[in-house]
Amino acid sequence: MGCDGGTIPTRGELVKMKKKDVKMDPKIGLDAKWKTCKLSTAPLVEPIVACELGRLYNKEAVLEFLLSKADQDPARIEMMQHVRRMADVVELKLTRSPDYVDISDSGFSDRGNSAWCCPITALQMNGFNRFLFSRKTGTVVSERAMKEVPDACVDLTDPDDAIIMNGTPAEVASLWGRMDERRKAAKAAKKAAKKAAKAMPPPPTVGGTAAGGPADKRSAPAVTKMSAGQAGKATRPDKVMTISGPGVTALKHIRNIPSVKEDPRASKVLKSLFTSAQGTNDGSVYTSRGGARW
């Protein structure tokens, strides 16, 4: 039996079939982890750094994030909450793959091809092979090299220093716990060191100066700190100044000079400028109208 127009429908057109689940190519997800920066999603370009959770970043992207952290999106701040400063990331020592050819701009698929490889086994760092790095030195090797040639991986002998790169969610949770324990231990050690430094007795003193100090410090006169007001008072001269030394002879010589009233060379106008402070002419001290004493 046909439809109008003499067409014969197929079974697929008459019976609704269950749709197949669309599976994503695993290489796409691996390329996103191993070829792009976790923070900026830009292609990874050396220098490349990694955090204590095994995630890969461009060093420039981390620097920009820390410098403008207050202006960042809350989701990015939450994702990067474990990176407080540049000391929380490690710059990786990567080995370039000798057979790598960049074909990303040629239109062909570049999935599974990596620019870096293991320096011992030459395995490509593309996600199909597990890699680790040293938290202290940044050396990157494959997990196979750790198992087959452990003597060549001297930087990763300590299990606490070996960080798995782009691990599973369970491995990331384990790395987070180890990181938290390390930071708590470092904080406790720093606090204990400060407490011990305060509890130490002061060094013995010689003549008010700590023994073993420089000789010039011992002989240097003591300097008394003064406030701004005290310093100002110290620099202001007193109303009565005591003169000693050669200046005393000069003052005695000045006293022998006759007053202006008795000076025959002074004019009447000049004499009228000076008046007696005591109203007498015998040995009185004269002052000018401007306040100068004679």
Short mmCIF file of N, CA and C in Angstrom, two decimals, residues 24-150:
data_model
loop_
_atom_site.label_atom_id
_atom_site.label_comp_id
_atom_site.label_asym_id
_atom_site.label_seq_id
_atom_site.Cartn_x
_atom_site.Cartn_y
_atom_site.Cartn_z
N MET A 24 30.72 12.34 22.75
CA MET A 24 31.72 13.32 22.37
C MET A 24 33.06 12.62 22.17
N ASP A 25 33.76 13.09 21.21
CA ASP A 25 35.08 12.53 20.95
C ASP A 25 35.97 12.79 22.17
N PRO A 26 36.55 11.75 22.76
CA PRO A 26 37.37 11.97 23.97
C PRO A 26 38.58 12.87 23.71
N LYS A 27 39.02 12.93 22.47
CA LYS A 27 40.19 13.77 22.17
C LYS A 27 39.87 15.26 22.35
N ILE A 28 38.58 15.62 22.16
CA ILE A 28 38.21 17.03 22.31
C ILE A 28 38.37 17.46 23.75
N GLY A 29 37.87 16.63 24.68
CA GLY A 29 38.00 16.95 26.09
C GLY A 29 39.45 16.94 26.56
N LEU A 30 40.23 16.02 26.04
CA LEU A 30 41.64 15.96 26.42
C LEU A 30 42.41 17.16 25.90
N ASP A 31 42.10 17.58 24.69
CA ASP A 31 42.77 18.76 24.14
C ASP A 31 42.46 20.00 24.97
N ALA A 32 41.21 20.09 25.48
CA ALA A 32 40.84 21.25 26.30
C ALA A 32 41.65 21.28 27.59
N LYS A 33 41.99 20.13 28.14
CA LYS A 33 42.75 20.08 29.39
C LYS A 33 44.24 20.27 29.18
N TRP A 34 44.76 19.67 28.12
CA TRP A 34 46.22 19.62 27.96
C TRP A 34 46.77 20.64 26.98
N LYS A 35 45.90 21.37 26.28
CA LYS A 35 46.40 22.34 25.30
C LYS A 35 45.93 23.77 25.55
N THR A 36 45.00 23.94 26.50
CA THR A 36 44.48 25.28 26.77
C THR A 36 44.67 25.62 28.25
N CYS A 37 44.75 26.91 28.51
CA CYS A 37 44.91 27.40 29.87
C CYS A 37 43.59 27.24 30.63
N LYS A 38 43.67 26.73 31.83
CA LYS A 38 42.47 26.51 32.63
C LYS A 38 41.81 27.82 33.02
N LEU A 39 42.56 28.89 33.12
CA LEU A 39 42.03 30.17 33.56
C LEU A 39 41.49 31.00 32.41
N SER A 40 42.28 31.14 31.34
CA SER A 40 41.89 32.01 30.23
C SER A 40 41.34 31.27 29.02
N THR A 41 41.42 29.93 29.02
CA THR A 41 41.00 29.07 27.89
C THR A 41 41.77 29.38 26.61
N ALA A 42 42.86 30.11 26.71
CA ALA A 42 43.71 30.38 25.54
C ALA A 42 44.70 29.22 25.36
N PRO A 43 45.24 29.04 24.17
CA PRO A 43 46.23 27.96 23.98
C PRO A 43 47.42 28.13 24.91
N LEU A 44 47.92 27.02 25.42
CA LEU A 44 49.07 27.05 26.32
C LEU A 44 50.32 27.50 25.58
N VAL A 45 50.98 28.48 26.15
CA VAL A 45 52.22 29.01 25.58
C VAL A 45 53.22 29.13 26.72
N GLU A 46 54.42 28.66 26.48
CA GLU A 46 55.46 28.76 27.52
C GLU A 46 55.78 30.23 27.80
N PRO A 47 56.02 30.58 29.08
CA PRO A 47 56.12 29.71 30.24
C PRO A 47 54.75 29.25 30.76
N ILE A 48 54.72 27.97 31.15
CA ILE A 48 53.50 27.34 31.64
C ILE A 48 53.70 27.01 33.11
N VAL A 49 52.68 27.27 33.91
CA VAL A 49 52.73 26.97 35.34
C VAL A 49 51.62 26.00 35.68
N ALA A 50 51.77 25.35 36.83
CA ALA A 50 50.76 24.41 37.32
C ALA A 50 50.54 24.65 38.80
N CYS A 51 49.29 24.48 39.24
CA CYS A 51 48.97 24.66 40.65
C CYS A 51 49.12 23.33 41.37
N GLU A 52 48.85 23.34 42.67
CA GLU A 52 48.99 22.12 43.47
C GLU A 52 47.88 21.12 43.23
N LEU A 53 46.91 21.48 42.41
CA LEU A 53 45.85 20.54 42.02
C LEU A 53 46.11 19.92 40.67
N GLY A 54 47.24 20.26 40.03
CA GLY A 54 47.61 19.66 38.76
C GLY A 54 47.03 20.34 37.54
N ARG A 55 46.48 21.53 37.69
CA ARG A 55 45.90 22.23 36.54
C ARG A 55 46.96 23.09 35.85
N LEU A 56 46.81 23.27 34.54
CA LEU A 56 47.80 23.98 33.73
C LEU A 56 47.29 25.38 33.40
N TYR A 57 48.23 26.35 33.48
CA TYR A 57 47.89 27.75 33.20
C TYR A 57 49.03 28.40 32.44
N ASN A 58 48.67 29.43 31.69
CA ASN A 58 49.69 30.34 31.17
C ASN A 58 50.15 31.24 32.30
N LYS A 59 51.43 31.42 32.44
CA LYS A 59 51.96 32.24 33.54
C LYS A 59 51.44 33.67 33.44
N GLU A 60 51.35 34.20 32.26
CA GLU A 60 50.87 35.57 32.07
C GLU A 60 49.42 35.71 32.54
N ALA A 61 48.59 34.68 32.29
CA ALA A 61 47.19 34.73 32.71
C ALA A 61 47.07 34.75 34.23
N VAL A 62 47.91 33.99 34.92
CA VAL A 62 47.87 33.97 36.38
C VAL A 62 48.31 35.32 36.95
N LEU A 63 49.34 35.91 36.34
CA LEU A 63 49.80 37.23 36.80
C LEU A 63 48.70 38.28 36.63
N GLU A 64 48.05 38.29 35.50
CA GLU A 64 46.98 39.25 35.27
C GLU A 64 45.83 39.03 36.23
N PHE A 65 45.52 37.77 36.54
CA PHE A 65 44.44 37.48 37.48
C PHE A 65 44.75 37.99 38.87
N LEU A 66 45.97 37.77 39.34
CA LEU A 66 46.33 38.21 40.69
C LEU A 66 46.41 39.72 40.79
N LEU A 67 46.83 40.39 39.73
CA LEU A 67 46.94 41.85 39.76
C LEU A 67 45.57 42.53 39.73
N SER A 68 44.61 41.90 39.08
CA SER A 68 43.27 42.49 38.98
C SER A 68 42.23 41.56 39.59
N LYS A 69 42.56 40.98 40.73
CA LYS A 69 41.67 40.00 41.37
C LYS A 69 40.35 40.63 41.79
N ALA A 70 40.38 41.88 42.22
CA ALA A 70 39.15 42.53 42.69
C ALA A 70 38.15 42.73 41.56
N ASP A 71 38.60 42.79 40.31
CA ASP A 71 37.72 43.04 39.18
C ASP A 71 37.31 41.75 38.46
N GLN A 72 37.69 40.59 38.99
CA GLN A 72 37.42 39.33 38.31
C GLN A 72 36.00 38.84 38.60
N ASP A 73 35.55 37.95 37.75
CA ASP A 73 34.23 37.33 37.93
C ASP A 73 34.23 36.43 39.16
N PRO A 74 33.16 36.41 39.96
CA PRO A 74 33.13 35.56 41.17
C PRO A 74 33.39 34.09 40.88
N ALA A 75 32.95 33.59 39.73
CA ALA A 75 33.18 32.19 39.40
C ALA A 75 34.67 31.91 39.21
N ARG A 76 35.38 32.83 38.59
CA ARG A 76 36.82 32.64 38.40
C ARG A 76 37.56 32.74 39.73
N ILE A 77 37.10 33.66 40.60
CA ILE A 77 37.73 33.79 41.92
C ILE A 77 37.55 32.52 42.72
N GLU A 78 36.38 31.92 42.65
CA GLU A 78 36.14 30.67 43.38
C GLU A 78 36.98 29.53 42.80
N MET A 79 37.12 29.51 41.48
CA MET A 79 37.93 28.45 40.86
C MET A 79 39.41 28.58 41.22
N MET A 80 39.87 29.84 41.41
CA MET A 80 41.28 30.09 41.70
C MET A 80 41.51 30.46 43.16
N GLN A 81 40.63 30.04 44.06
CA GLN A 81 40.77 30.43 45.46
C GLN A 81 42.01 29.83 46.11
N HIS A 82 42.54 28.75 45.58
CA HIS A 82 43.73 28.13 46.16
C HIS A 82 45.02 28.79 45.67
N VAL A 83 44.92 29.67 44.68
CA VAL A 83 46.10 30.38 44.17
C VAL A 83 46.03 31.80 44.73
N ARG A 84 46.75 32.03 45.81
CA ARG A 84 46.73 33.34 46.48
C ARG A 84 47.84 34.25 46.00
N ARG A 85 48.94 33.67 45.55
CA ARG A 85 50.10 34.42 45.06
C ARG A 85 50.86 33.53 44.10
N MET A 86 51.90 34.10 43.46
CA MET A 86 52.65 33.34 42.46
C MET A 86 53.44 32.18 43.09
N ALA A 87 53.69 32.25 44.39
CA ALA A 87 54.39 31.15 45.06
C ALA A 87 53.54 29.89 45.13
N ASP A 88 52.22 30.01 44.88
CA ASP A 88 51.34 28.85 44.93
C ASP A 88 51.31 28.07 43.62
N VAL A 89 52.03 28.53 42.61
CA VAL A 89 52.14 27.80 41.35
C VAL A 89 53.60 27.50 41.07
N VAL A 90 53.83 26.52 40.22
CA VAL A 90 55.19 26.09 39.88
C VAL A 90 55.37 26.20 38.38
N GLU A 91 56.47 26.81 37.96
CA GLU A 91 56.77 26.88 36.53
C GLU A 91 57.34 25.53 36.08
N LEU A 92 56.73 24.96 35.05
CA LEU A 92 57.07 23.62 34.60
C LEU A 92 58.28 23.62 33.67
N LYS A 93 59.11 22.58 33.84
CA LYS A 93 60.25 22.36 32.95
C LYS A 93 59.83 21.32 31.91
N LEU A 94 59.33 21.81 30.78
CA LEU A 94 58.77 20.94 29.74
C LEU A 94 59.82 20.59 28.70
N THR A 95 59.65 19.42 28.08
CA THR A 95 60.54 18.95 27.03
C THR A 95 59.79 18.96 25.71
N ARG A 96 60.31 19.66 24.73
CA ARG A 96 59.64 19.76 23.43
C ARG A 96 59.71 18.43 22.70
N SER A 97 58.59 18.09 22.06
CA SER A 97 58.54 16.86 21.28
C SER A 97 59.27 17.06 19.96
N PRO A 98 60.25 16.21 19.63
CA PRO A 98 61.03 16.43 18.39
C PRO A 98 60.21 16.22 17.11
N ASP A 99 59.14 15.43 17.18
CA ASP A 99 58.34 15.14 15.98
C ASP A 99 57.11 16.04 15.87
N TYR A 100 57.00 17.04 16.72
CA TYR A 100 55.78 17.85 16.71
C TYR A 100 55.81 18.84 15.54
N VAL A 101 54.68 18.90 14.83
CA VAL A 101 54.49 19.87 13.74
C VAL A 101 53.16 20.56 14.00
N ASP A 102 53.19 21.87 14.09
CA ASP A 102 51.98 22.63 14.36
C ASP A 102 51.14 22.73 13.10
N ILE A 103 49.98 22.08 13.10
CA ILE A 103 49.08 22.12 11.94
C ILE A 103 47.72 22.69 12.34
N SER A 104 47.70 23.45 13.43
CA SER A 104 46.42 23.98 13.92
C SER A 104 45.81 24.97 12.93
N ASP A 105 46.63 25.66 12.15
CA ASP A 105 46.11 26.64 11.19
C ASP A 105 45.95 26.08 9.79
N SER A 106 46.17 24.80 9.63
CA SER A 106 46.10 24.22 8.28
C SER A 106 44.72 23.68 7.94
N GLY A 107 43.82 23.61 8.92
CA GLY A 107 42.49 23.06 8.66
C GLY A 107 42.39 21.57 8.96
N PHE A 108 43.50 20.90 9.23
CA PHE A 108 43.47 19.48 9.55
C PHE A 108 43.35 19.30 11.06
N SER A 109 42.90 18.14 11.47
CA SER A 109 42.73 17.86 12.89
C SER A 109 44.10 17.67 13.56
N ASP A 110 44.26 18.33 14.69
CA ASP A 110 45.51 18.25 15.44
C ASP A 110 45.31 17.53 16.77
N ARG A 111 44.22 16.80 16.91
CA ARG A 111 43.90 16.15 18.16
C ARG A 111 44.85 14.98 18.42
N GLY A 112 45.28 14.89 19.66
CA GLY A 112 46.20 13.82 20.03
C GLY A 112 47.64 14.14 19.77
N ASN A 113 47.90 15.28 19.12
CA ASN A 113 49.27 15.68 18.84
C ASN A 113 49.68 16.72 19.87
N SER A 114 50.83 16.54 20.52
CA SER A 114 51.27 17.43 21.58
C SER A 114 52.65 17.98 21.30
N ALA A 115 52.87 19.21 21.76
CA ALA A 115 54.16 19.85 21.56
C ALA A 115 55.19 19.43 22.60
N TRP A 116 54.76 18.71 23.64
CA TRP A 116 55.67 18.32 24.72
C TRP A 116 55.59 16.82 24.95
N CYS A 117 56.66 16.30 25.47
CA CYS A 117 56.74 14.86 25.69
C CYS A 117 57.55 14.58 26.95
N CYS A 118 57.59 13.31 27.34
CA CYS A 118 58.36 12.89 28.49
C CYS A 118 59.84 12.85 28.10
N PRO A 119 60.72 13.43 28.90
CA PRO A 119 62.14 13.41 28.53
C PRO A 119 62.79 12.04 28.65
N ILE A 120 62.11 11.07 29.25
CA ILE A 120 62.70 9.73 29.46
C ILE A 120 62.11 8.71 28.49
N THR A 121 60.78 8.68 28.39
CA THR A 121 60.12 7.68 27.54
C THR A 121 59.67 8.25 26.20
N ALA A 122 59.74 9.56 26.01
CA ALA A 122 59.32 10.24 24.77
C ALA A 122 57.82 10.10 24.52
N LEU A 123 57.04 9.78 25.52
CA LEU A 123 55.59 9.73 25.37
C LEU A 123 55.03 11.15 25.27
N GLN A 124 54.05 11.33 24.38
CA GLN A 124 53.48 12.65 24.19
C GLN A 124 52.56 13.02 25.36
N MET A 125 52.60 14.28 25.73
CA MET A 125 51.78 14.78 26.82
C MET A 125 50.44 15.25 26.24
N ASN A 126 49.62 14.29 25.84
CA ASN A 126 48.36 14.59 25.16
C ASN A 126 47.13 14.15 25.93
N GLY A 127 47.30 13.61 27.14
CA GLY A 127 46.16 13.16 27.92
C GLY A 127 45.95 11.67 27.89
N PHE A 128 46.45 11.00 26.87
CA PHE A 128 46.34 9.54 26.82
C PHE A 128 47.39 8.89 27.72
N ASN A 129 48.40 9.64 28.05
CA ASN A 129 49.44 9.16 28.97
C ASN A 129 49.44 10.06 30.21
N ARG A 130 49.50 9.44 31.36
CA ARG A 130 49.47 10.20 32.61
C ARG A 130 50.85 10.81 32.90
N PHE A 131 50.83 12.05 33.36
CA PHE A 131 52.07 12.77 33.65
C PHE A 131 52.03 13.32 35.08
N LEU A 132 53.23 13.51 35.64
CA LEU A 132 53.39 14.10 36.96
C LEU A 132 54.45 15.19 36.90
N PHE A 133 54.42 16.08 37.89
CA PHE A 133 55.46 17.09 37.99
C PHE A 133 55.86 17.25 39.46
N SER A 134 57.08 17.72 39.64
CA SER A 134 57.60 17.94 40.99
C SER A 134 57.14 19.29 41.51
N ARG A 135 56.61 19.30 42.71
CA ARG A 135 56.11 20.53 43.30
C ARG A 135 57.24 21.50 43.64
N LYS A 136 58.45 20.99 43.84
CA LYS A 136 59.58 21.82 44.23
C LYS A 136 60.41 22.30 43.03
N THR A 137 60.63 21.41 42.06
CA THR A 137 61.52 21.75 40.95
C THR A 137 60.79 22.01 39.64
N GLY A 138 59.55 21.52 39.48
CA GLY A 138 58.82 21.70 38.25
C GLY A 138 59.17 20.70 37.16
N THR A 139 59.95 19.67 37.47
CA THR A 139 60.30 18.65 36.48
C THR A 139 59.07 17.83 36.11
N VAL A 140 58.87 17.59 34.81
CA VAL A 140 57.69 16.88 34.30
C VAL A 140 58.14 15.56 33.67
N VAL A 141 57.55 14.46 34.12
CA VAL A 141 57.83 13.13 33.55
C VAL A 141 56.52 12.37 33.47
N SER A 142 56.53 11.30 32.69
CA SER A 142 55.34 10.46 32.57
C SER A 142 55.28 9.46 33.71
N GLU A 143 54.09 8.97 33.96
CA GLU A 143 53.91 7.97 35.03
C GLU A 143 54.62 6.66 34.68
N ARG A 144 54.70 6.35 33.39
CA ARG A 144 55.41 5.14 32.98
C ARG A 144 56.89 5.23 33.31
N ALA A 145 57.46 6.42 33.13
CA ALA A 145 58.87 6.61 33.47
C ALA A 145 59.09 6.43 34.97
N MET A 146 58.15 6.86 35.78
CA MET A 146 58.26 6.68 37.23
C MET A 146 58.28 5.20 37.60
N LYS A 147 57.53 4.39 36.87
CA LYS A 147 57.45 2.96 37.18
C LYS A 147 58.62 2.18 36.59
N GLU A 148 59.01 2.53 35.35
CA GLU A 148 60.03 1.74 34.67
C GLU A 148 61.45 2.20 34.98
N VAL A 149 61.64 3.50 35.10
CA VAL A 149 62.99 4.04 35.34
C VAL A 149 62.92 4.97 36.55
N PRO A 150 62.71 4.44 37.75
CA PRO A 150 62.57 5.33 38.92
C PRO A 150 63.86 6.07 39.26
#
